[in-house]
Amino acid sequence: ITVGKVITCKAAVAWEPKGKFIVQDVQVDPPLAMEVRIKVTHTSLCRSDLFFWTNEALGHTFPRIFGHEAAGIVESVGEGIDDLKPGDHVLPVFTGECKECKYCASPKTNLCSKFGTESLATGMKGDGKSRFSVNGKPVSRFLGSTFSEYTVVEYPYVVKINPVAPLDKVCLLGCGVTAGIGAVRRIAQLEPGATIAVFGLGTVGLSVVKEAQRRGASRIIGVDININKAAEGNFFGVTDFFNPDNLDKPVEEVIKELTGGGVDYAFECVGNPKVMATAFASCQDGWGTTIVLGVAGPATVSIPTRSLLTGRCMKGTLYGGYKPKTDVPALVEQYLHKDFDVEEFITHNLPFSRINDAFKLLQAGECLRTVLHY
Ligand code: CXF
Ligand code: ZN
């Protein structure tokens, strides 16, 4: 029995902002009050892990354990938690829900002022320390730190789900797929017949494509510089594909010609401020909405104010606007009722020990989601 004891288990430790992860033994402390120790059964890789790991400008501390899109089983809970117990199936999530703050009280947002996306935090909220160490040397956390067989997170970041749900599939609902579905349903509130353009056909972009197709979008334009995305996009529901590198004029002009003035909704799923501006320029004057899903750190975006006066808008969303504790269990139920699929996004399954191979696939744009199992 491990409750109350330090657990030694495998984790992928990033010792520097480049190179390789070292899969090695780490020590994981027991959870303190209002914390949960989770046995991670499956974790997928999201491009944010790569972005934050390799972007030195973000000033991270190393060594560090990345990973945030995952599913697992509660191993033990700290004091004060009465609705989670060992054995419960859970998704750790990267943005929390305290259910008390101004944001949590508002139906307009899924932000939380007490337990937000403090991606730069290295330790726990309570005592500021990490629960991970290697031979006594602390190892920083990153969001859920799911590239470890056991992890400790604060209670507001744990979503209890139906134990019938396959953990090797619903781990995807911890980030990218949920972001795409929510952007279409909640942020765009896409109506049947609408035209859309999706910039970046990775998992997030293709999740937008698929959901838009289900909701009856009349035209789904995909834009990507990876040539393999023409066929892949088509499989997911893209009706017209453009590689901006192969056009003799700007892609926004091509999109405006094709749609007679621009799309109703443009989704930026890359995390590049120039692409965000291009998405905005591809929208219909009068009502076109650009929805930003891509993570670009502290970058700013430049758009013509004239287009705002004529009715266009740009907005953004984290995690599809879903409040994790309030909304995500229902999303899992919808998955179980086959309202949507996640399997189609899983291109690779690998043992956790092969995490470096999984990152190579991600860097090369050769996968959608790779699910690692412990
Ligand atoms: C990101 C969003 C920005 C903060 C870090 C996590 N979400 C998921 O990839
Ligand atoms: Zn993510």
Short mmCIF file of C-alpha atoms and ligand atoms in Angstrom, two decimals:
data_model
loop_
_atom_site.label_atom_id
_atom_site.label_comp_id
_atom_site.label_asym_id
_atom_site.label_seq_id
_atom_site.Cartn_x
_atom_site.Cartn_y
_atom_site.Cartn_z
CA ILE A 1 0.00 0.00 0.00
CA THR A 2 1.40 3.35 -1.08
CA VAL A 3 -0.96 5.79 0.69
CA GLY A 4 0.94 8.32 2.79
CA LYS A 5 4.31 7.16 1.47
CA VAL A 6 6.75 8.54 -1.08
CA ILE A 7 6.37 6.64 -4.36
CA THR A 8 9.34 5.95 -6.61
CA CYS A 9 8.26 5.58 -10.24
CA LYS A 10 9.31 6.31 -13.81
CA ALA A 11 9.07 9.82 -15.20
CA ALA A 12 10.43 11.61 -18.26
CA VAL A 13 12.61 14.36 -16.86
CA ALA A 14 13.56 17.38 -18.98
CA TRP A 15 16.93 18.54 -17.65
CA GLU A 16 17.29 21.40 -20.13
CA PRO A 17 15.12 23.22 -22.66
CA LYS A 18 16.20 21.00 -25.55
CA GLY A 19 17.56 17.59 -26.35
CA LYS A 20 15.93 14.56 -24.85
CA PHE A 21 13.80 13.49 -21.98
CA ILE A 22 15.52 11.16 -19.58
CA VAL A 23 13.21 8.37 -18.48
CA GLN A 24 14.33 7.71 -14.92
CA ASP A 25 13.15 7.04 -11.37
CA VAL A 26 11.69 10.00 -9.52
CA GLN A 27 10.24 10.32 -6.06
CA VAL A 28 6.65 11.56 -5.75
CA ASP A 29 5.56 12.88 -2.35
CA PRO A 30 2.14 12.10 -0.91
CA PRO A 31 -0.56 14.73 -1.50
CA LEU A 32 -1.00 17.46 1.11
CA ALA A 33 -4.39 18.96 2.02
CA MET A 34 -6.66 19.48 -1.00
CA GLU A 35 -4.21 17.70 -3.31
CA VAL A 36 -4.66 14.46 -5.22
CA ARG A 37 -2.06 11.88 -6.17
CA ILE A 38 -2.95 10.25 -9.47
CA LYS A 39 -1.62 7.10 -11.11
CA VAL A 40 -1.42 8.26 -14.71
CA THR A 41 -2.40 5.39 -17.00
CA HIS A 42 -2.19 7.21 -20.34
CA THR A 43 -0.80 10.52 -21.50
CA SER A 44 -0.79 12.02 -24.96
CA LEU A 45 1.55 14.71 -26.24
CA CYS A 46 0.29 18.19 -27.01
CA ARG A 47 2.27 20.79 -28.89
CA SER A 48 2.17 23.05 -25.82
CA ASP A 49 4.49 20.60 -24.06
CA LEU A 50 6.97 21.08 -26.88
CA PHE A 51 6.41 24.83 -27.00
CA PHE A 52 7.03 25.36 -23.30
CA TRP A 53 9.88 22.88 -23.11
CA THR A 54 11.86 24.34 -26.03
CA ASN A 55 11.04 28.04 -25.65
CA GLU A 56 13.82 29.35 -23.43
CA ALA A 57 12.40 32.86 -23.54
CA LEU A 58 9.60 31.66 -21.28
CA GLY A 59 12.13 31.28 -18.49
CA HIS A 60 11.34 27.83 -17.17
CA THR A 61 13.20 26.14 -14.40
CA PHE A 62 14.78 22.77 -14.98
CA PRO A 63 14.74 19.90 -14.29
CA ARG A 64 11.07 19.69 -15.05
CA ILE A 65 8.34 17.18 -15.76
CA PHE A 66 6.07 18.16 -18.65
CA GLY A 67 2.81 16.59 -19.88
CA HIS A 68 -0.78 17.70 -19.35
CA GLU A 69 -3.15 15.71 -21.63
CA ALA A 70 -3.82 12.53 -19.70
CA ALA A 71 -6.11 10.17 -17.84
CA GLY A 72 -5.58 8.17 -14.70
CA ILE A 73 -6.79 6.71 -11.44
CA VAL A 74 -6.74 8.35 -8.02
CA GLU A 75 -4.10 6.71 -5.81
CA SER A 76 -4.71 8.81 -2.70
CA VAL A 77 -6.19 12.12 -1.64
CA GLY A 78 -5.05 14.74 0.86
CA GLU A 79 -7.09 16.07 3.75
CA GLY A 80 -10.29 17.93 3.04
CA ILE A 81 -11.37 16.11 -0.11
CA ASP A 82 -14.60 14.22 0.30
CA ASP A 83 -15.80 13.60 -3.26
CA LEU A 84 -12.76 11.80 -4.65
CA LYS A 85 -11.37 8.50 -3.42
CA PRO A 86 -8.70 6.00 -4.42
CA GLY A 87 -9.77 4.13 -7.54
CA ASP A 88 -11.78 6.97 -9.07
CA HIS A 89 -11.11 7.56 -12.75
CA VAL A 90 -10.02 11.12 -13.50
CA LEU A 91 -8.68 13.56 -16.05
CA PRO A 92 -6.11 16.01 -14.76
CA VAL A 93 -6.77 19.35 -16.46
CA PHE A 94 -4.56 22.35 -17.16
CA THR A 95 -7.04 24.99 -16.06
CA GLY A 96 -8.86 24.59 -12.77
CA GLU A 97 -12.23 25.40 -11.31
CA CYS A 98 -12.57 26.57 -7.71
CA LYS A 99 -16.31 27.21 -8.07
CA GLU A 100 -15.99 30.28 -5.85
CA CYS A 101 -14.24 33.08 -7.74
CA LYS A 102 -15.78 35.72 -9.99
CA TYR A 103 -14.86 33.77 -13.13
CA CYS A 104 -16.20 30.46 -11.87
CA ALA A 105 -19.46 32.22 -10.98
CA SER A 106 -19.84 33.53 -14.53
CA PRO A 107 -21.27 31.41 -17.34
CA LYS A 108 -19.28 33.56 -19.78
CA THR A 109 -15.85 32.06 -19.08
CA ASN A 110 -13.96 28.99 -17.94
CA LEU A 111 -11.14 30.98 -16.38
CA CYS A 112 -10.55 30.61 -12.66
CA SER A 113 -8.69 33.27 -10.71
CA LYS A 114 -7.49 30.90 -8.00
CA PHE A 115 -6.51 27.89 -10.09
CA GLY A 116 -5.81 29.09 -13.62
CA THR A 117 -3.21 28.09 -16.17
CA GLU A 118 -0.17 29.03 -14.13
CA SER A 119 2.02 27.24 -16.56
CA LEU A 120 5.13 28.85 -15.20
CA ALA A 121 4.49 27.67 -11.66
CA THR A 122 7.10 25.18 -10.58
CA GLY A 123 5.53 24.09 -7.32
CA MET A 124 2.19 23.57 -5.63
CA LYS A 125 -0.10 26.41 -4.61
CA GLY A 126 -0.07 25.41 -0.96
CA ASP A 127 3.59 25.47 0.06
CA GLY A 128 5.16 26.47 -3.27
CA LYS A 129 7.14 23.23 -3.40
CA SER A 130 7.12 20.56 -6.05
CA ARG A 131 6.05 17.06 -5.02
CA PHE A 132 8.68 15.61 -7.39
CA SER A 133 12.34 15.00 -6.62
CA VAL A 134 15.30 12.99 -7.81
CA ASN A 135 17.51 11.80 -4.96
CA GLY A 136 16.45 14.78 -2.86
CA LYS A 137 16.82 17.37 -5.63
CA PRO A 138 13.47 19.04 -6.45
CA VAL A 139 12.06 18.65 -9.96
CA SER A 140 9.63 21.33 -11.17
CA ARG A 141 6.10 20.59 -12.28
CA PHE A 142 4.39 21.81 -15.46
CA LEU A 143 0.57 21.87 -15.34
CA GLY A 144 -0.43 18.27 -14.57
CA SER A 145 3.11 16.88 -15.08
CA THR A 146 1.66 13.76 -16.61
CA PHE A 147 4.93 12.51 -18.06
CA SER A 148 5.27 10.73 -14.74
CA GLU A 149 3.57 7.51 -13.72
CA TYR A 150 2.38 9.26 -10.56
CA THR A 151 1.66 12.95 -10.23
CA VAL A 152 0.20 15.27 -7.61
CA VAL A 153 -2.21 18.05 -8.54
CA GLU A 154 -4.51 20.37 -6.63
CA TYR A 155 -8.13 19.25 -6.28
CA PRO A 156 -9.55 22.01 -8.56
CA TYR A 157 -7.57 20.49 -11.48
CA VAL A 158 -9.07 17.00 -11.16
CA VAL A 159 -12.16 15.96 -13.11
CA LYS A 160 -13.90 12.77 -12.02
CA ILE A 161 -15.27 10.85 -14.98
CA ASN A 162 -17.44 7.80 -15.68
CA PRO A 163 -15.25 4.73 -14.99
CA VAL A 164 -16.72 3.04 -18.06
CA ALA A 165 -14.85 5.49 -20.32
CA PRO A 166 -11.68 4.01 -21.86
CA LEU A 167 -8.77 5.93 -20.35
CA ASP A 168 -6.58 5.30 -23.40
CA LYS A 169 -9.06 7.32 -25.47
CA VAL A 170 -10.56 9.96 -23.18
CA CYS A 171 -7.10 11.17 -22.22
CA LEU A 172 -7.44 13.26 -25.40
CA LEU A 173 -10.26 15.20 -23.80
CA GLY A 174 -7.73 16.73 -21.41
CA CYS A 175 -6.70 19.34 -23.96
CA GLY A 176 -6.66 19.47 -27.76
CA VAL A 177 -9.83 17.71 -28.91
CA THR A 178 -11.90 19.46 -26.26
CA ALA A 179 -10.45 22.80 -27.33
CA GLY A 180 -11.56 22.21 -30.91
CA ILE A 181 -15.05 20.96 -30.11
CA GLY A 182 -15.72 23.78 -27.65
CA ALA A 183 -14.46 26.46 -30.04
CA VAL A 184 -17.10 25.41 -32.57
CA ARG A 185 -19.95 24.75 -30.17
CA ARG A 186 -19.50 27.39 -27.51
CA ILE A 187 -17.39 30.17 -28.95
CA ALA A 188 -18.48 30.25 -32.60
CA GLN A 189 -21.89 28.69 -31.88
CA LEU A 190 -21.62 27.65 -35.48
CA GLU A 191 -24.89 27.51 -37.40
CA PRO A 192 -25.70 24.98 -40.16
CA GLY A 193 -24.64 26.23 -43.57
CA ALA A 194 -21.84 28.42 -42.22
CA THR A 195 -18.52 28.67 -44.03
CA ILE A 196 -15.29 28.29 -42.07
CA ALA A 197 -11.54 28.35 -42.56
CA VAL A 198 -9.22 26.45 -40.27
CA PHE A 199 -5.57 27.47 -40.09
CA GLY A 200 -3.36 24.63 -38.88
CA LEU A 201 -4.59 21.07 -39.33
CA GLY A 202 -3.11 19.41 -36.28
CA THR A 203 -5.31 17.74 -33.69
CA VAL A 204 -6.90 21.02 -32.57
CA GLY A 205 -7.61 22.19 -36.13
CA LEU A 206 -8.96 18.84 -37.25
CA SER A 207 -11.13 18.67 -34.16
CA VAL A 208 -12.61 22.01 -35.28
CA VAL A 209 -13.07 20.60 -38.80
CA LYS A 210 -14.84 17.48 -37.58
CA GLU A 211 -17.16 19.32 -35.23
CA ALA A 212 -18.00 21.91 -37.92
CA GLN A 213 -18.85 19.08 -40.30
CA ARG A 214 -21.14 17.49 -37.70
CA ARG A 215 -22.90 20.81 -37.27
CA GLY A 216 -23.50 21.19 -40.99
CA ALA A 217 -20.91 23.73 -42.12
CA SER A 218 -21.32 24.19 -45.88
CA ARG A 219 -17.68 24.82 -46.65
CA ILE A 220 -14.66 23.88 -44.57
CA ILE A 221 -11.45 25.41 -45.87
CA GLY A 222 -8.22 23.97 -44.49
CA VAL A 223 -4.93 25.86 -44.57
CA ASP A 224 -1.59 24.28 -43.73
CA ILE A 225 1.99 24.31 -45.04
CA ASN A 226 2.40 20.56 -44.45
CA ILE A 227 1.56 18.86 -47.76
CA ASN A 228 0.37 15.69 -46.02
CA LYS A 229 -2.48 17.69 -44.55
CA ALA A 230 -4.37 17.89 -47.85
CA ALA A 231 -5.31 14.22 -47.71
CA GLU A 232 -5.62 14.08 -43.94
CA GLY A 233 -7.81 17.19 -43.89
CA ASN A 234 -10.02 15.69 -46.55
CA PHE A 235 -10.52 12.58 -44.43
CA PHE A 236 -11.72 14.74 -41.53
CA GLY A 237 -14.08 16.89 -43.62
CA VAL A 238 -12.05 19.67 -45.24
CA THR A 239 -13.74 20.62 -48.52
CA ASP A 240 -11.00 22.93 -49.90
CA PHE A 241 -7.34 22.78 -48.95
CA PHE A 242 -4.69 25.45 -49.50
CA ASN A 243 -0.98 25.46 -48.86
CA PRO A 244 -0.06 29.18 -48.73
CA ASP A 245 3.46 28.31 -49.94
CA ASN A 246 2.01 27.07 -53.23
CA LEU A 247 -0.23 30.05 -54.00
CA ASP A 248 0.69 33.02 -56.16
CA LYS A 249 -1.39 35.37 -54.03
CA PRO A 250 -2.15 35.68 -50.32
CA VAL A 251 -4.36 32.90 -49.00
CA GLU A 252 -6.87 35.40 -47.58
CA GLU A 253 -7.54 36.62 -51.14
CA VAL A 254 -8.08 33.09 -52.37
CA ILE A 255 -10.48 32.43 -49.50
CA LYS A 256 -12.40 35.65 -50.14
CA GLU A 257 -12.81 34.82 -53.83
CA LEU A 258 -13.91 31.30 -53.09
CA THR A 259 -16.55 32.38 -50.57
CA GLY A 260 -17.69 35.61 -52.17
CA GLY A 261 -16.28 37.88 -49.48
CA GLY A 262 -14.80 35.75 -46.72
CA VAL A 263 -15.75 33.00 -44.30
CA ASP A 264 -18.23 33.31 -41.47
CA TYR A 265 -15.71 31.88 -39.00
CA ALA A 266 -11.93 31.49 -39.10
CA PHE A 267 -10.11 29.37 -36.53
CA GLU A 268 -6.43 29.89 -35.81
CA CYS A 269 -4.96 26.62 -34.54
CA VAL A 270 -1.24 27.33 -35.03
CA GLY A 271 -0.18 29.86 -32.42
CA ASN A 272 1.37 32.38 -34.84
CA PRO A 273 0.36 36.07 -34.71
CA LYS A 274 0.81 36.46 -38.48
CA VAL A 275 -1.51 33.54 -39.10
CA MET A 276 -4.00 35.10 -36.66
CA ALA A 277 -3.98 38.28 -38.76
CA THR A 278 -4.40 36.23 -41.94
CA ALA A 279 -7.33 34.38 -40.40
CA PHE A 280 -8.90 37.72 -39.51
CA ALA A 281 -8.34 38.99 -43.07
CA SER A 282 -10.07 35.87 -44.46
CA CYS A 283 -13.35 36.66 -42.69
CA GLN A 284 -16.50 38.20 -44.10
CA ASP A 285 -16.86 41.90 -43.38
CA GLY A 286 -19.92 42.69 -41.30
CA TRP A 287 -19.93 39.58 -39.13
CA GLY A 288 -16.87 37.38 -39.68
CA THR A 289 -15.48 36.02 -36.44
CA THR A 290 -11.91 34.87 -35.89
CA ILE A 291 -11.36 32.45 -33.05
CA VAL A 292 -7.84 32.02 -31.74
CA LEU A 293 -6.95 28.64 -30.26
CA GLY A 294 -3.20 28.64 -30.96
CA VAL A 295 -0.81 29.35 -28.09
CA ALA A 296 1.73 32.06 -28.94
CA GLY A 297 3.06 33.07 -25.53
CA PRO A 298 3.31 36.82 -24.95
CA ALA A 299 3.08 37.73 -28.68
CA THR A 300 0.75 40.50 -29.87
CA VAL A 301 -1.40 40.45 -32.98
CA SER A 302 -1.99 43.31 -35.41
CA ILE A 303 -5.36 43.72 -37.12
CA PRO A 304 -6.95 46.67 -38.97
CA THR A 305 -9.27 48.65 -36.69
CA ARG A 306 -11.44 49.51 -39.71
CA SER A 307 -12.52 45.89 -39.88
CA LEU A 308 -13.64 46.04 -36.28
CA LEU A 309 -15.78 49.08 -37.07
CA THR A 310 -17.37 47.13 -39.87
CA GLY A 311 -18.35 44.31 -37.58
CA ARG A 312 -15.62 41.72 -37.60
CA CYS A 313 -14.35 40.37 -34.34
CA MET A 314 -11.56 38.28 -32.94
CA LYS A 315 -11.85 36.22 -29.82
CA GLY A 316 -10.07 33.37 -28.22
CA THR A 317 -10.61 30.39 -26.02
CA LEU A 318 -8.72 28.06 -23.76
CA TYR A 319 -10.00 24.50 -23.46
CA GLY A 320 -12.99 25.30 -25.68
CA GLY A 321 -14.57 27.44 -23.02
CA TYR A 322 -15.49 24.36 -20.99
CA LYS A 323 -15.46 24.63 -17.22
CA PRO A 324 -13.52 21.51 -16.30
CA LYS A 325 -15.43 20.19 -13.31
CA THR A 326 -18.84 21.46 -14.40
CA ASP A 327 -18.75 20.56 -18.09
CA VAL A 328 -16.15 17.90 -18.87
CA PRO A 329 -17.84 14.88 -17.20
CA ALA A 330 -20.81 15.52 -19.51
CA LEU A 331 -18.47 15.69 -22.48
CA VAL A 332 -17.16 12.24 -21.53
CA GLU A 333 -20.77 10.99 -21.44
CA GLN A 334 -21.34 12.43 -24.91
CA TYR A 335 -18.28 10.58 -26.13
CA LEU A 336 -19.67 7.36 -24.61
CA HIS A 337 -22.94 7.99 -26.46
CA LYS A 338 -20.95 8.40 -29.69
CA ASP A 339 -21.83 12.07 -30.18
CA PHE A 340 -18.23 12.45 -31.31
CA ASP A 341 -15.10 10.33 -31.73
CA VAL A 342 -11.62 10.68 -30.37
CA GLU A 343 -10.10 7.50 -31.86
CA GLU A 344 -9.56 9.13 -35.24
CA PHE A 345 -7.04 11.53 -33.68
CA ILE A 346 -4.90 8.74 -32.24
CA THR A 347 -2.33 7.97 -34.91
CA HIS A 348 0.20 6.27 -32.63
CA ASN A 349 0.23 4.27 -29.40
CA LEU A 350 3.60 3.76 -27.73
CA PRO A 351 4.96 2.62 -24.37
CA PHE A 352 5.96 5.49 -22.12
CA SER A 353 9.61 4.50 -22.45
CA ARG A 354 9.49 5.67 -26.07
CA ILE A 355 8.50 9.25 -25.27
CA ASN A 356 11.47 10.65 -27.21
CA ASP A 357 10.28 8.89 -30.36
CA ALA A 358 6.83 10.35 -29.77
CA PHE A 359 8.31 13.86 -29.61
CA LYS A 360 10.20 13.26 -32.85
CA LEU A 361 6.90 12.42 -34.56
CA LEU A 362 5.33 15.59 -33.16
CA GLN A 363 8.24 17.78 -34.24
CA ALA A 364 8.17 16.31 -37.73
CA GLY A 365 4.40 16.82 -38.09
CA GLU A 366 4.01 13.08 -38.69
CA CYS A 367 1.34 12.36 -36.10
CA LEU A 368 -1.87 13.68 -34.66
CA ARG A 369 -2.01 12.31 -31.13
CA THR A 370 0.44 9.76 -29.80
CA VAL A 371 -0.91 8.06 -26.69
CA LEU A 372 1.74 6.77 -24.29
CA HIS A 373 0.87 4.02 -21.84
CA TYR A 374 2.76 3.30 -18.61
C1 CXF B 1 -1.99 25.62 -22.84
C2 CXF B 1 -2.61 26.95 -22.86
C3 CXF B 1 -1.70 28.01 -22.37
C4 CXF B 1 -1.12 27.67 -21.06
C5 CXF B 1 -0.47 26.36 -21.06
C6 CXF B 1 -1.35 25.28 -21.55
N1 CXF B 1 -2.99 24.71 -23.06
C7 CXF B 1 -2.85 23.56 -23.63
O1 CXF B 1 -2.09 23.18 -24.47
ZN ZN B 2 -2.31 21.03 -24.55
#
